Amino acid sequence: MILTVTLNTALDLTYRVPALTPHATHRVTQVIERPGGKGLNVARVLAALGHETVATGFAGGATGAMLRDLLAATPVRDELVATAGPTRRTVAVVDTTTGDTTQLNEPGPAITPAEWAGFRTRFTELLDGARAVALCGSLPPGIHVGAYAELIRLARAAAVPVLLDTSGEPLRRGIAARPDLVKPNADELAQLTGSREPHRATRDARRRGAHAVISSLGPEGLLAATPEGLWRAAPPAPVKGNPTGAGDSAVAGLLSGLVDEAPWPERLTRAVALSAATVLSPVAGEYDPSAYEELLPRVKVTSDSEAA
Amino acid sequence: MILTVTLNTALDLTYRVPALTPHATHRVTQVIERPGGKGLNVARVLAALGHETVATGFAGGATGAMLRDLLAATPVRDELVATAGPTRRTVAVVDTTTGDTTQLNEPGPAITPAEWAGFRTRFTELLDGARAVALCGSLPPGIHVGAYAELIRLARAAAVPVLLDTSGEPLRRGIAARPDLVKPNADELAQLTGSREPHRATRDARRRGAHAVISSLGPEGLLAATPEGLWRAAPPAPVKGNPTGAGDSAVAGLLSGLVDEAPWPERLTRAVALSAATVLSPVAGEYDPSAYEELLPRVKVTSDSEAA
């Protein structure tokens, strides 16, 4: 199975309104509730691709119970660890006239040292049987900034390939613990390396300890620096739509290719096609399966000497 | 006891953000959860004033369970009737820099005919023992527009004084069923009578069937047309703050005075002082008890021949 970790889970609410006007009253025309947090998004896509998928992380309170009810309706196995504090909500307010989204994110509960210790134990148990593990998203309050580095060391000790998708100091500390894969976007990469030039920044990120760095170039695809070579992967044409969850779908594509022992160009193809099929989907954060199948043979992967 | 009815209850969330910017991402700095809907607000104020208070209406789903947990922490007795559909949420986004509020209201679940029939039975049982009843707020989907008129006839048959605080067609139909009291604001009154002149509109509303009409003049207080006379009641000076819940506090003041058999000027004094103390409270929808005590002797009530 593939294990995904979401330390800062969320009950994601999507509200559709004709247009958001500050200081006015809005009647919400549609409400969508989903189990949220980057690792849960990755898990849903992996399960939809047919992979046995297990999700861990934290959930608590009435909102945590709602999240777990929603997760139970998916093929993802729920191995979330209970917290005393209630799971946060996020509210995405989508203007139906333009498709623009306004995001409101609750802070989430502080994790206690005992809860973190309990999680580490559960994580170690779950590694036994995992073919890959993804560590995704921000750290909740109360968890030390080196938490991902700690989980990466546990995964490496268990010989389970580990992907890290986070930002800021947790990414910096995590990379130093030598994960197999990191997947930064342009902003995360610039924050880490100080460079906005993708080739230079990707090379720099690899030097910091990651075995492979897959940098997102947004609508232009991915740039990959791996032990086996350097590639660019791009969709046949730039896609327009809602980019929510596109990065999480790319992570799912990389993990899917990894556990299938596919060569790098095939892994990148899956990642780019899933990412584009997510942008094209009418439902934010979901991918369009027929668009995915249609895109797969059309993704362009080229060897990229410039990234060397 | 005093009975309050909230057919369209809500789990009220208040989010504090520095400033709401459309199409941006916001970290919410504070989250407040409250049992919401106008009748529940009235009930909380009545209970805080020391009245034995019972709340009925509908609640369902996980959000309904959260609302009932929050209500259990107050002195209000929970007699809500279960629905299959989940209780709606409302989100009030307060800009901390200006105090301005952006409101997002979920639509709420449709009530089935069987649920409405079950509610009517429970309402009739609760009238036995009620010294007054308040019918507050909008009607949820699925309930016929004459629902408040129906409840007013049941209350009158049980000889329980009934206050109606709603708007639009439910107000128009309700007034025709001859409630003891209606408390429209300027917009509701204008919608009902076609007039924005408060004296004329208040007189007109009385002619339509209400025994007494207490019209809100916003920060300038109340205008009362009753069988015993006509009054204006005003705070000592206009108050500045958040008007959320000020109307519900005024309803609580009127009911409090009614069950204490206070003369009309005393009832209006309580209503105006509670309303102003709610505007002055730092927490939206709550009243400031010390401001209330301080305002009580300073509310000006004058006989108003012009409203005759």
Coordinates of C-alpha atoms in Angstrom, one line a residue:
Chain A
M1 CA 0.0 0.0 0.0
I2 CA 0.9 3.7 -0.3
L3 CA 0.9 5.7 2.9
T4 CA 0.1 9.4 2.9
V5 CA 0.6 11.7 6.0
T6 CA -1.5 14.8 6.6
L7 CA -0.6 16.3 10.0
N8 CA -2.8 19.4 9.4
T9 CA -6.0 17.8 8.0
A10 CA -9.1 20.0 7.3
L11 CA -12.8 19.7 6.7
D12 CA -12.8 21.5 3.3
L13 CA -16.0 23.5 2.5
T14 CA -16.6 24.9 -0.9
Y15 CA -19.2 27.6 -1.2
R16 CA -20.5 28.8 -4.5
V17 CA -21.8 32.4 -4.7
P18 CA -22.5 34.6 -7.7
A19 CA -19.8 37.0 -6.6
L20 CA -18.1 37.7 -3.3
T21 CA -18.6 41.3 -2.2
P22 CA -16.9 42.5 1.0
H23 CA -19.3 43.6 3.8
A24 CA -22.4 42.2 2.0
T25 CA -24.6 39.3 2.9
H26 CA -24.5 36.3 0.5
R27 CA -26.8 33.4 0.0
V28 CA -24.6 30.3 -0.7
T29 CA -26.1 28.5 -3.7
Q30 CA -24.1 25.2 -3.2
V31 CA -22.1 23.7 -0.4
I32 CA -19.5 20.9 -1.0
E33 CA -17.9 19.2 2.0
R34 CA -14.6 17.2 1.5
P35 CA -11.9 15.6 3.6
G36 CA -9.1 18.0 3.1
G37 CA -5.4 18.6 3.6
K38 CA -2.8 17.9 0.9
G39 CA -2.1 14.3 1.9
L40 CA -5.8 13.4 1.9
N41 CA -6.1 14.9 -1.6
V42 CA -3.1 12.8 -2.8
A43 CA -4.7 9.7 -1.2
R44 CA -8.0 10.2 -2.9
V45 CA -6.3 10.4 -6.3
L46 CA -4.1 7.4 -5.6
A47 CA -7.2 5.3 -4.6
A48 CA -9.0 6.5 -7.8
L49 CA -6.0 5.2 -9.8
G50 CA -6.5 1.8 -8.2
H51 CA -3.7 1.9 -5.6
E52 CA -4.3 0.5 -2.1
T53 CA -4.0 3.7 -0.1
V54 CA -3.8 4.4 3.6
A55 CA -4.1 7.9 5.1
T56 CA -2.7 8.9 8.5
G57 CA -2.3 12.2 10.3
F58 CA -4.5 13.8 13.0
A59 CA -8.3 14.3 13.3
G60 CA -10.3 15.5 16.4
G61 CA -13.6 16.9 17.6
A62 CA -16.9 17.2 15.8
T63 CA -15.2 18.5 12.6
G64 CA -12.7 15.6 12.7
A65 CA -15.7 13.2 13.0
M66 CA -17.3 14.8 9.9
L67 CA -14.0 14.5 8.0
R68 CA -13.7 10.8 8.9
D69 CA -17.3 10.1 7.9
L70 CA -16.5 11.7 4.5
L71 CA -13.3 9.7 4.2
A72 CA -15.2 6.5 5.0
A73 CA -17.1 7.0 1.7
T74 CA -13.9 6.8 -0.3
P75 CA -11.6 3.7 -0.9
V76 CA -8.9 5.3 1.3
R77 CA -8.2 3.4 4.6
D78 CA -8.5 5.8 7.6
E79 CA -5.6 5.5 10.0
L80 CA -5.9 9.0 11.4
V81 CA -4.8 9.5 15.0
A82 CA -7.3 11.2 17.4
T83 CA -6.5 14.6 18.8
A84 CA -8.2 16.4 21.7
G85 CA -8.4 19.6 19.7
P86 CA -11.0 19.9 16.9
T87 CA -9.9 19.6 13.2
R88 CA -9.9 22.9 11.4
R89 CA -12.2 23.9 8.6
T90 CA -11.2 25.7 5.4
V91 CA -13.8 27.6 3.3
A92 CA -13.2 28.2 -0.4
V93 CA -15.7 30.8 -1.7
V94 CA -16.0 30.3 -5.5
D95 CA -17.5 33.2 -7.6
T96 CA -19.7 31.4 -10.1
T97 CA -19.5 34.2 -12.6
T98 CA -15.7 34.2 -12.9
G99 CA -14.5 31.0 -11.1
D100 CA -12.2 33.1 -8.9
T101 CA -11.7 31.6 -5.4
T102 CA -11.4 33.4 -2.0
Q103 CA -9.9 31.1 0.7
L104 CA -10.4 31.3 4.5
N105 CA -8.3 28.8 6.5
E106 CA -8.9 28.2 10.2
P107 CA -5.7 27.8 12.3
G108 CA -6.3 24.3 13.5
P109 CA -5.7 22.8 17.0
A110 CA -2.3 22.6 18.7
I111 CA -0.9 19.0 18.8
T112 CA 0.4 18.0 22.3
P113 CA 3.8 16.3 22.8
A114 CA 1.9 13.1 23.8
E115 CA -0.2 13.2 20.6
W116 CA 2.9 13.6 18.5
A117 CA 4.6 10.7 20.3
G118 CA 1.5 8.6 19.7
F119 CA 1.5 9.5 16.0
R120 CA 5.2 8.6 15.6
T121 CA 4.5 5.1 17.0
R122 CA 1.5 4.6 14.7
F123 CA 3.5 5.9 11.7
T124 CA 6.3 3.4 12.4
E125 CA 3.8 0.6 12.5
L126 CA 2.2 1.7 9.2
L127 CA 5.6 1.9 7.5
D128 CA 5.6 -1.9 7.9
G129 CA 3.7 -2.8 4.7
A130 CA 4.1 0.6 2.9
R131 CA 5.7 0.6 -0.6
A132 CA 6.0 4.4 -0.5
V133 CA 5.1 7.3 1.9
A134 CA 4.2 10.9 1.1
L135 CA 4.5 13.7 3.8
C136 CA 2.3 16.5 2.7
G137 CA 1.4 20.0 3.7
S138 CA 2.0 22.4 6.6
L139 CA 2.7 21.5 10.2
P140 CA -0.1 22.2 12.7
P141 CA 0.7 24.3 15.7
G142 CA 2.6 22.6 18.5
I143 CA 4.7 20.3 16.3
H144 CA 8.4 21.1 16.1
V145 CA 9.8 22.3 12.8
G146 CA 12.0 19.3 12.3
A147 CA 9.0 16.9 12.5
Y148 CA 9.2 15.9 8.8
A149 CA 13.0 15.3 9.1
E150 CA 12.2 13.0 11.9
L151 CA 9.5 11.1 9.9
I152 CA 11.9 10.9 6.9
R153 CA 14.6 9.3 9.1
L154 CA 12.0 6.7 10.3
A155 CA 10.9 5.9 6.7
R156 CA 14.6 5.6 5.5
A157 CA 15.3 3.3 8.5
A158 CA 12.4 1.1 7.3
A159 CA 13.6 1.3 3.7
V160 CA 10.4 2.9 2.5
P161 CA 10.8 5.5 -0.3
V162 CA 9.6 8.9 1.0
L163 CA 8.3 12.0 -0.8
L164 CA 8.1 15.4 0.9
D165 CA 5.8 18.1 -0.2
T166 CA 5.9 21.1 2.1
S167 CA 7.3 24.6 2.3
G168 CA 9.4 27.0 4.4
E169 CA 11.5 25.7 7.3
P170 CA 9.9 22.3 7.4
L171 CA 11.0 21.8 3.8
R172 CA 14.5 23.1 4.5
R173 CA 14.9 20.7 7.5
G174 CA 13.2 17.9 5.7
I175 CA 15.6 18.0 2.7
A176 CA 18.6 17.8 5.0
A177 CA 17.2 14.4 6.1
R178 CA 17.6 13.1 2.5
P179 CA 14.1 12.2 1.3
D180 CA 13.9 10.3 -2.0
L181 CA 11.7 13.0 -3.6
V182 CA 10.7 16.6 -3.0
K183 CA 8.1 18.4 -5.2
P184 CA 8.4 22.1 -4.7
N185 CA 6.5 24.7 -6.7
A186 CA 8.3 27.9 -7.9
D187 CA 7.5 29.9 -4.7
E188 CA 8.7 27.1 -2.4
L189 CA 11.8 26.6 -4.5
A190 CA 12.6 30.3 -4.4
Q191 CA 12.1 30.5 -0.7
L192 CA 14.4 27.5 -0.2
T193 CA 17.2 28.4 -2.6
G194 CA 16.9 32.2 -3.1
S195 CA 16.7 31.6 -6.8
R196 CA 13.7 32.1 -9.2
E197 CA 15.7 30.5 -12.1
P198 CA 14.2 26.9 -12.2
H199 CA 17.3 25.0 -13.4
R200 CA 19.6 26.6 -10.9
A201 CA 17.1 26.3 -8.0
T202 CA 16.3 22.7 -8.8
R203 CA 20.0 21.8 -8.8
D204 CA 20.5 23.7 -5.6
A205 CA 17.6 21.8 -3.9
R206 CA 19.2 18.5 -4.9
R207 CA 22.5 19.5 -3.5
R208 CA 20.7 20.1 -0.1
G209 CA 20.0 16.4 0.2
A210 CA 17.0 15.3 -1.8
H211 CA 17.7 12.3 -4.1
A212 CA 15.3 13.7 -6.7
V213 CA 13.7 17.1 -7.1
I214 CA 10.6 17.5 -9.2
S215 CA 9.9 21.2 -9.6
S216 CA 6.5 22.5 -10.7
L217 CA 6.6 25.0 -13.5
G218 CA 2.8 25.7 -13.1
P219 CA 0.9 25.3 -16.4
E220 CA 4.2 24.6 -18.2
G221 CA 4.6 21.2 -16.4
L222 CA 7.5 19.8 -14.4
L223 CA 11.3 20.0 -14.3
A224 CA 13.0 16.8 -12.9
A225 CA 16.5 16.4 -11.5
T226 CA 17.0 12.7 -10.6
P227 CA 20.0 10.3 -10.1
E228 CA 19.1 8.8 -13.6
G229 CA 18.8 12.0 -15.5
L230 CA 17.2 15.4 -16.1
W231 CA 13.9 15.9 -17.8
R232 CA 11.2 18.4 -18.6
A233 CA 7.6 17.2 -18.9
A234 CA 4.9 19.4 -20.3
P235 CA 1.2 19.0 -21.3
P236 CA 0.5 19.1 -25.0
A237 CA -0.9 22.7 -24.6
P238 CA -1.4 24.9 -21.5
V239 CA -4.7 24.0 -19.8
K240 CA -7.1 26.6 -18.3
G241 CA -9.2 26.0 -15.3
N242 CA -9.0 25.8 -11.5
P243 CA -5.5 24.9 -10.3
T244 CA -6.7 23.8 -6.8
G245 CA -5.2 20.3 -6.1
A246 CA -3.1 20.2 -9.3
G247 CA 0.1 19.9 -7.2
D248 CA -1.5 17.1 -5.1
S249 CA -2.5 15.2 -8.2
A250 CA 1.1 15.5 -9.5
V251 CA 2.4 14.0 -6.2
A252 CA -0.1 11.1 -6.7
G253 CA 1.2 10.6 -10.2
L254 CA 4.8 10.4 -9.0
L255 CA 4.0 7.9 -6.3
S256 CA 1.9 5.8 -8.6
G257 CA 4.9 5.6 -11.1
L258 CA 7.3 4.9 -8.2
V259 CA 5.4 1.9 -6.8
D260 CA 4.8 0.6 -10.4
E261 CA 8.6 0.9 -10.8
A262 CA 8.0 2.9 -14.0
P263 CA 11.0 4.7 -15.5
W264 CA 11.2 8.5 -14.8
P265 CA 9.7 9.7 -18.1
E266 CA 6.6 7.5 -17.4
R267 CA 6.3 8.8 -13.8
L268 CA 6.6 12.4 -15.0
T269 CA 4.0 11.7 -17.7
R270 CA 1.5 10.5 -15.1
A271 CA 2.2 13.5 -12.9
V272 CA 1.7 16.0 -15.7
A273 CA -1.4 14.3 -17.1
L274 CA -3.1 14.0 -13.6
S275 CA -2.2 17.6 -12.8
A276 CA -3.7 18.9 -16.1
A277 CA -6.7 16.7 -15.7
T278 CA -7.3 18.3 -12.3
V279 CA -7.1 21.8 -13.7
L280 CA -9.6 20.8 -16.3
S281 CA -12.1 19.1 -13.9
P282 CA -15.3 21.1 -13.1
V283 CA -15.0 20.1 -9.4
A284 CA -12.1 21.8 -7.7
G285 CA -9.5 19.4 -6.4
E286 CA -10.8 16.4 -8.4
Y287 CA -9.3 15.0 -11.6
D288 CA -11.2 14.3 -14.7
P289 CA -10.5 10.6 -15.5
S290 CA -11.3 10.8 -19.2
A291 CA -9.1 13.9 -19.6
Y292 CA -6.4 12.0 -17.8
E293 CA -6.6 9.0 -20.2
E294 CA -6.7 11.4 -23.2
L295 CA -3.7 13.4 -22.0
L296 CA -1.4 10.4 -21.1
P297 CA -0.1 9.7 -24.6
R298 CA 0.2 13.4 -25.4
V299 CA 2.5 14.6 -22.5
K300 CA 5.9 15.6 -23.9
V301 CA 8.9 14.5 -21.9
T302 CA 12.3 15.8 -23.1
S303 CA 15.8 15.1 -21.7
D304 CA 17.0 18.5 -20.3
S305 CA 20.8 19.0 -20.3
E306 CA 20.4 22.5 -19.1
A307 CA 19.3 21.3 -15.7
A308 CA 22.6 19.4 -15.2
Chain B
M1 CA -41.2 29.5 30.9
I2 CA -40.7 31.5 27.6
L3 CA -40.7 29.5 24.4
T4 CA -38.7 30.6 21.4
V5 CA -39.1 29.0 17.9
T6 CA -36.3 28.9 15.3
L7 CA -37.4 26.9 12.3
N8 CA -34.2 27.8 10.4
T9 CA -31.5 27.3 13.0
A10 CA -27.8 27.6 12.1
L11 CA -24.4 26.8 13.4
D12 CA -23.0 30.4 13.4
L13 CA -19.2 30.7 12.7
T14 CA -17.5 34.0 13.2
Y15 CA -14.1 34.3 11.5
R16 CA -11.8 37.2 12.3
V17 CA -9.3 38.2 9.6
P18 CA -7.3 41.5 9.2
A19 CA -9.2 42.4 6.1
L20 CA -11.2 40.3 3.6
T21 CA -9.8 40.5 0.0
P22 CA -11.7 38.8 -2.7
H23 CA -9.7 36.0 -4.5
A24 CA -6.9 36.0 -1.8
T25 CA -6.1 33.4 0.8
H26 CA -6.7 34.4 4.4
R27 CA -5.4 32.9 7.7
V28 CA -8.3 33.1 10.1
T29 CA -7.0 34.5 13.4
Q30 CA -10.0 33.6 15.6
V31 CA -13.0 31.2 15.2
I32 CA -16.1 31.6 17.4
E33 CA -18.9 28.9 17.1
R34 CA -22.4 29.7 18.4
P35 CA -25.9 28.2 18.2
G36 CA -27.5 30.5 15.7
G37 CA -30.8 31.6 14.2
K38 CA -32.8 34.5 15.6
G39 CA -34.9 32.5 18.1
L40 CA -31.8 30.9 19.7
N41 CA -30.3 34.4 20.0
V42 CA -33.4 35.6 21.8
A43 CA -33.4 32.5 24.0
R44 CA -29.8 33.1 25.1
V45 CA -30.5 36.7 26.1
L46 CA -33.7 35.7 28.0
A47 CA -31.8 33.0 29.9
A48 CA -29.0 35.5 30.7
L49 CA -31.8 37.8 32.1
G50 CA -32.8 35.0 34.4
H51 CA -35.9 33.7 32.6
E52 CA -36.6 30.0 32.3
T53 CA -36.3 29.6 28.5
V54 CA -37.0 26.7 26.1
A55 CA -35.9 26.7 22.5
T56 CA -37.6 24.6 19.8
G57 CA -37.3 24.4 16.0
F58 CA -35.2 22.0 13.9
A59 CA -31.7 20.6 14.0
G60 CA -30.1 17.7 12.1
G61 CA -26.9 16.1 10.9
A62 CA -23.4 16.6 12.3
T63 CA -23.8 20.4 12.2
G64 CA -27.1 20.1 14.2
A65 CA -25.3 17.9 16.7
M66 CA -22.6 20.6 17.1
L67 CA -25.3 23.2 17.5
R68 CA -27.0 21.2 20.3
D69 CA -23.7 20.6 22.1
L70 CA -23.1 24.4 22.1
L71 CA -26.7 25.0 23.3
A72 CA -26.2 22.4 26.1
A73 CA -23.5 24.7 27.5
T74 CA -26.2 27.5 28.0
P75 CA -29.1 27.6 30.5
V76 CA -31.6 27.3 27.5
R77 CA -33.5 24.1 27.5
D78 CA -33.1 22.2 24.2
E79 CA -36.4 21.0 22.7
L80 CA -35.3 21.1 19.1
V81 CA -36.9 18.5 16.8
A82 CA -34.6 16.3 14.7
T83 CA -34.5 16.6 10.9
A84 CA -33.0 14.2 8.4
G85 CA -31.2 17.1 6.6
P86 CA -28.1 18.7 8.2
T87 CA -28.4 22.1 9.9
R88 CA -27.0 24.9 7.8
R89 CA -23.9 26.9 8.8
T90 CA -23.5 30.7 8.5
V91 CA -20.0 32.3 8.3
A92 CA -19.5 35.9 9.4
V93 CA -16.1 37.2 8.3
V94 CA -15.2 40.2 10.5
D95 CA -12.4 42.5 9.3
T96 CA -10.5 43.3 12.5
T97 CA -9.2 46.6 11.1
T98 CA -12.6 48.1 10.4
G99 CA -15.1 45.8 12.2
D100 CA -17.0 45.4 8.9
T101 CA -18.7 42.0 8.4
T102 CA -19.1 39.9 5.3
Q103 CA -21.9 37.2 5.7
L104 CA -22.1 33.8 4.0
N105 CA -25.3 31.9 4.7
E106 CA -25.8 28.2 3.7
P107 CA -29.3 27.4 2.4
G108 CA -30.2 24.8 5.0
P109 CA -32.1 21.5 4.5
A110 CA -35.6 21.2 3.2
I111 CA -38.1 20.2 5.9
T112 CA -40.4 17.3 5.0
P113 CA -44.2 17.4 5.5
A114 CA -43.8 14.6 8.2
E115 CA -41.1 16.7 10.0
W116 CA -43.4 19.7 9.9
A117 CA -46.3 17.7 11.3
G118 CA -44.0 16.3 14.1
F119 CA -42.9 19.9 14.9
R120 CA -46.5 21.1 15.2
T121 CA -47.3 18.4 17.7
R122 CA -44.2 19.2 19.8
F123 CA -45.0 22.9 19.6
T124 CA -48.5 22.3 20.9
E125 CA -47.2 20.3 23.8
L126 CA -44.6 23.0 24.7
L127 CA -47.3 25.7 24.6
D128 CA -48.7 24.0 27.7
G129 CA -46.6 25.7 30.3
A130 CA -45.4 28.6 28.2
R131 CA -46.1 32.2 29.4
A132 CA -45.1 33.7 26.0
V133 CA -43.8 32.4 22.7
A134 CA -41.6 34.1 20.1
L135 CA -41.6 33.0 16.4
C136 CA -38.3 34.2 14.9
G137 CA -36.5 34.3 11.6
S138 CA -36.9 33.0 8.1
L139 CA -38.7 29.8 7.1
P140 CA -36.5 26.9 5.9
P141 CA -37.1 25.4 2.5
G142 CA -40.0 23.0 2.3
I143 CA -42.2 24.8 4.9
H144 CA -45.3 26.5 3.5
V145 CA -45.4 30.3 3.7
G146 CA -48.4 30.3 6.0
A147 CA -46.5 28.3 8.7
Y148 CA -46.2 31.2 11.2
A149 CA -49.9 32.0 10.8
E150 CA -50.6 28.3 11.7
L151 CA -48.4 28.5 14.8
I152 CA -49.9 31.8 15.8
R153 CA -53.4 30.2 15.7
L154 CA -52.2 27.3 17.8
A155 CA -50.7 29.8 20.4
R156 CA -53.8 31.9 20.5
A157 CA -56.0 28.7 21.0
A158 CA -53.7 27.9 24.0
A159 CA -54.1 31.6 25.2
V160 CA -50.3 32.0 25.1
P161 CA -49.1 35.6 24.0
V162 CA -47.2 35.3 20.7
L163 CA -44.6 37.6 19.2
L164 CA -43.7 37.3 15.5
D165 CA -40.3 38.5 14.2
T166 CA -39.9 37.7 10.5
S167 CA -40.1 39.3 7.1
G168 CA -41.7 39.2 3.6
E169 CA -44.7 36.9 2.9
P170 CA -44.4 34.9 6.2
L171 CA -44.8 38.3 8.0
R172 CA -47.7 39.3 5.9
R173 CA -49.5 36.0 6.4
G174 CA -48.5 35.9 10.1
I175 CA -49.9 39.4 10.9
A176 CA -53.3 38.4 9.4
A177 CA -53.5 35.6 12.1
R178 CA -53.5 38.4 14.8
P179 CA -50.3 37.9 16.8
D180 CA -50.0 39.9 20.1
L181 CA -46.8 41.6 18.9
V182 CA -44.7 42.1 15.8
K183 CA -41.3 43.7 15.8
P184 CA -40.4 44.8 12.2
N185 CA -37.4 46.9 11.3
A186 CA -37.6 49.7 8.7
D187 CA -37.0 47.4 5.7
E188 CA -39.5 44.8 6.8
L189 CA -42.1 47.4 7.6
A190 CA -41.6 49.1 4.2
Q191 CA -41.8 45.7 2.4
L192 CA -45.1 45.0 4.3
T193 CA -46.8 48.4 4.0
G194 CA -45.1 50.1 1.0
S195 CA -44.3 53.1 3.3
R196 CA -40.9 54.3 4.6
E197 CA -42.6 56.8 6.9
P198 CA -42.3 55.1 10.3
H199 CA -45.6 56.4 11.9
R200 CA -47.7 55.7 8.9
A201 CA -46.1 52.2 8.3
T202 CA -46.5 51.2 12.0
R203 CA -50.2 52.3 12.0
D204 CA -50.7 50.3 8.8
A205 CA -49.1 47.2 10.2
R206 CA -51.4 47.4 13.2
R207 CA -54.5 47.6 11.0
R208 CA -53.4 44.4 9.3
G209 CA -54.0 42.5 12.5
A210 CA -51.2 42.7 15.1
H211 CA -52.3 43.8 18.5
A212 CA -49.1 45.8 19.0
V213 CA -46.4 46.8 16.5
I214 CA -42.9 47.7 17.8
S215 CA -41.0 49.1 14.9
S216 CA -37.2 49.4 15.1
L217 CA -35.7 52.8 14.1
G218 CA -32.2 51.4 14.2
P219 CA -29.8 53.5 16.4
E220 CA -32.7 55.8 17.2
G221 CA -34.6 53.2 19.2
L222 CA -38.2 51.9 18.9
L223 CA -41.6 53.2 17.9
A224 CA -44.5 51.4 19.6
A225 CA -48.2 51.3 18.6
T226 CA -50.1 49.3 21.3
P227 CA -53.7 49.1 22.5
E228 CA -52.7 51.1 25.6
G229 CA -50.9 53.9 23.8
L230 CA -48.2 55.1 21.5
W231 CA -44.6 55.6 22.5
R232 CA -41.1 56.3 21.3
A233 CA -38.2 54.9 23.2
A234 CA -34.6 56.0 22.5
P235 CA -31.1 55.4 24.0
P236 CA -29.6 58.4 25.9
A237 CA -27.2 58.8 22.9
P238 CA -26.8 56.9 19.6
V239 CA -24.4 53.9 20.2
K240 CA -21.7 52.8 17.8
G241 CA -20.6 49.2 17.4
N242 CA -21.7 45.9 15.8
P243 CA -25.5 45.8 15.3
T244 CA -25.6 42.0 14.8
G245 CA -28.2 40.6 17.2
A246 CA -29.5 44.0 18.4
G247 CA -33.0 43.2 17.1
D248 CA -33.0 39.8 18.8
S249 CA -32.0 41.4 22.1
A250 CA -34.9 43.9 21.6
V251 CA -37.3 41.0 21.2
A252 CA -35.9 39.4 24.4
G253 CA -36.5 42.7 26.2
L254 CA -40.1 42.9 25.0
L255 CA -40.8 39.3 26.1
S256 CA -39.1 39.8 29.4
G257 CA -41.3 42.8 30.1
L258 CA -44.4 40.9 28.9
V259 CA -44.0 37.9 31.3
D260 CA -43.1 40.3 34.2
E261 CA -46.4 42.1 33.4
A262 CA -44.5 45.4 33.2
P263 CA -46.2 48.5 31.7
W264 CA -45.3 49.3 28.1
P265 CA -42.8 52.0 28.8
E266 CA -40.9 49.6 31.0
R267 CA -41.0 46.9 28.3
L268 CA -39.7 49.3 25.7
T269 CA -37.0 50.5 28.1
R270 CA -35.7 47.0 28.5
A271 CA -35.8 46.4 24.8
V272 CA -33.9 49.6 23.9
A273 CA -31.3 49.1 26.7
L274 CA -30.6 45.4 25.7
S275 CA -30.4 46.4 22.1
A276 CA -27.9 49.2 22.7
A277 CA -25.9 46.9 25.1
T278 CA -25.7 44.4 22.3
V279 CA -24.3 47.0 19.8
L280 CA -21.7 48.0 22.5
S281 CA -20.6 44.4 23.3
P282 CA -17.2 43.4 21.9
V283 CA -18.6 40.0 21.0
A284 CA -21.1 40.1 18.1
G285 CA -24.6 39.1 19.1
E286 CA -23.9 39.1 22.8
Y287 CA -25.1 41.9 25.1
D288 CA -22.8 43.6 27.7
P289 CA -24.6 43.1 31.1
S290 CA -22.9 46.1 32.8
A291 CA -23.8 48.4 29.8
Y292 CA -27.4 47.1 30.1
E293 CA -27.6 48.0 33.8
E294 CA -26.0 51.4 33.1
L295 CA -28.4 52.2 30.2
L296 CA -31.7 51.0 31.9
P297 CA -32.3 54.2 33.9
R298 CA -31.2 56.4 31.0
V299 CA -33.6 55.2 28.2
K300 CA -36.0 58.0 27.2
V301 CA -39.6 56.9 26.6
T302 CA -42.0 59.6 25.4
S303 CA -45.7 59.4 24.6
D304 CA -46.0 59.8 20.9
S305 CA -49.3 61.3 19.6
E306 CA -48.0 61.5 16.1
A307 CA -48.2 57.7 15.7
A308 CA -51.9 57.7 16.6

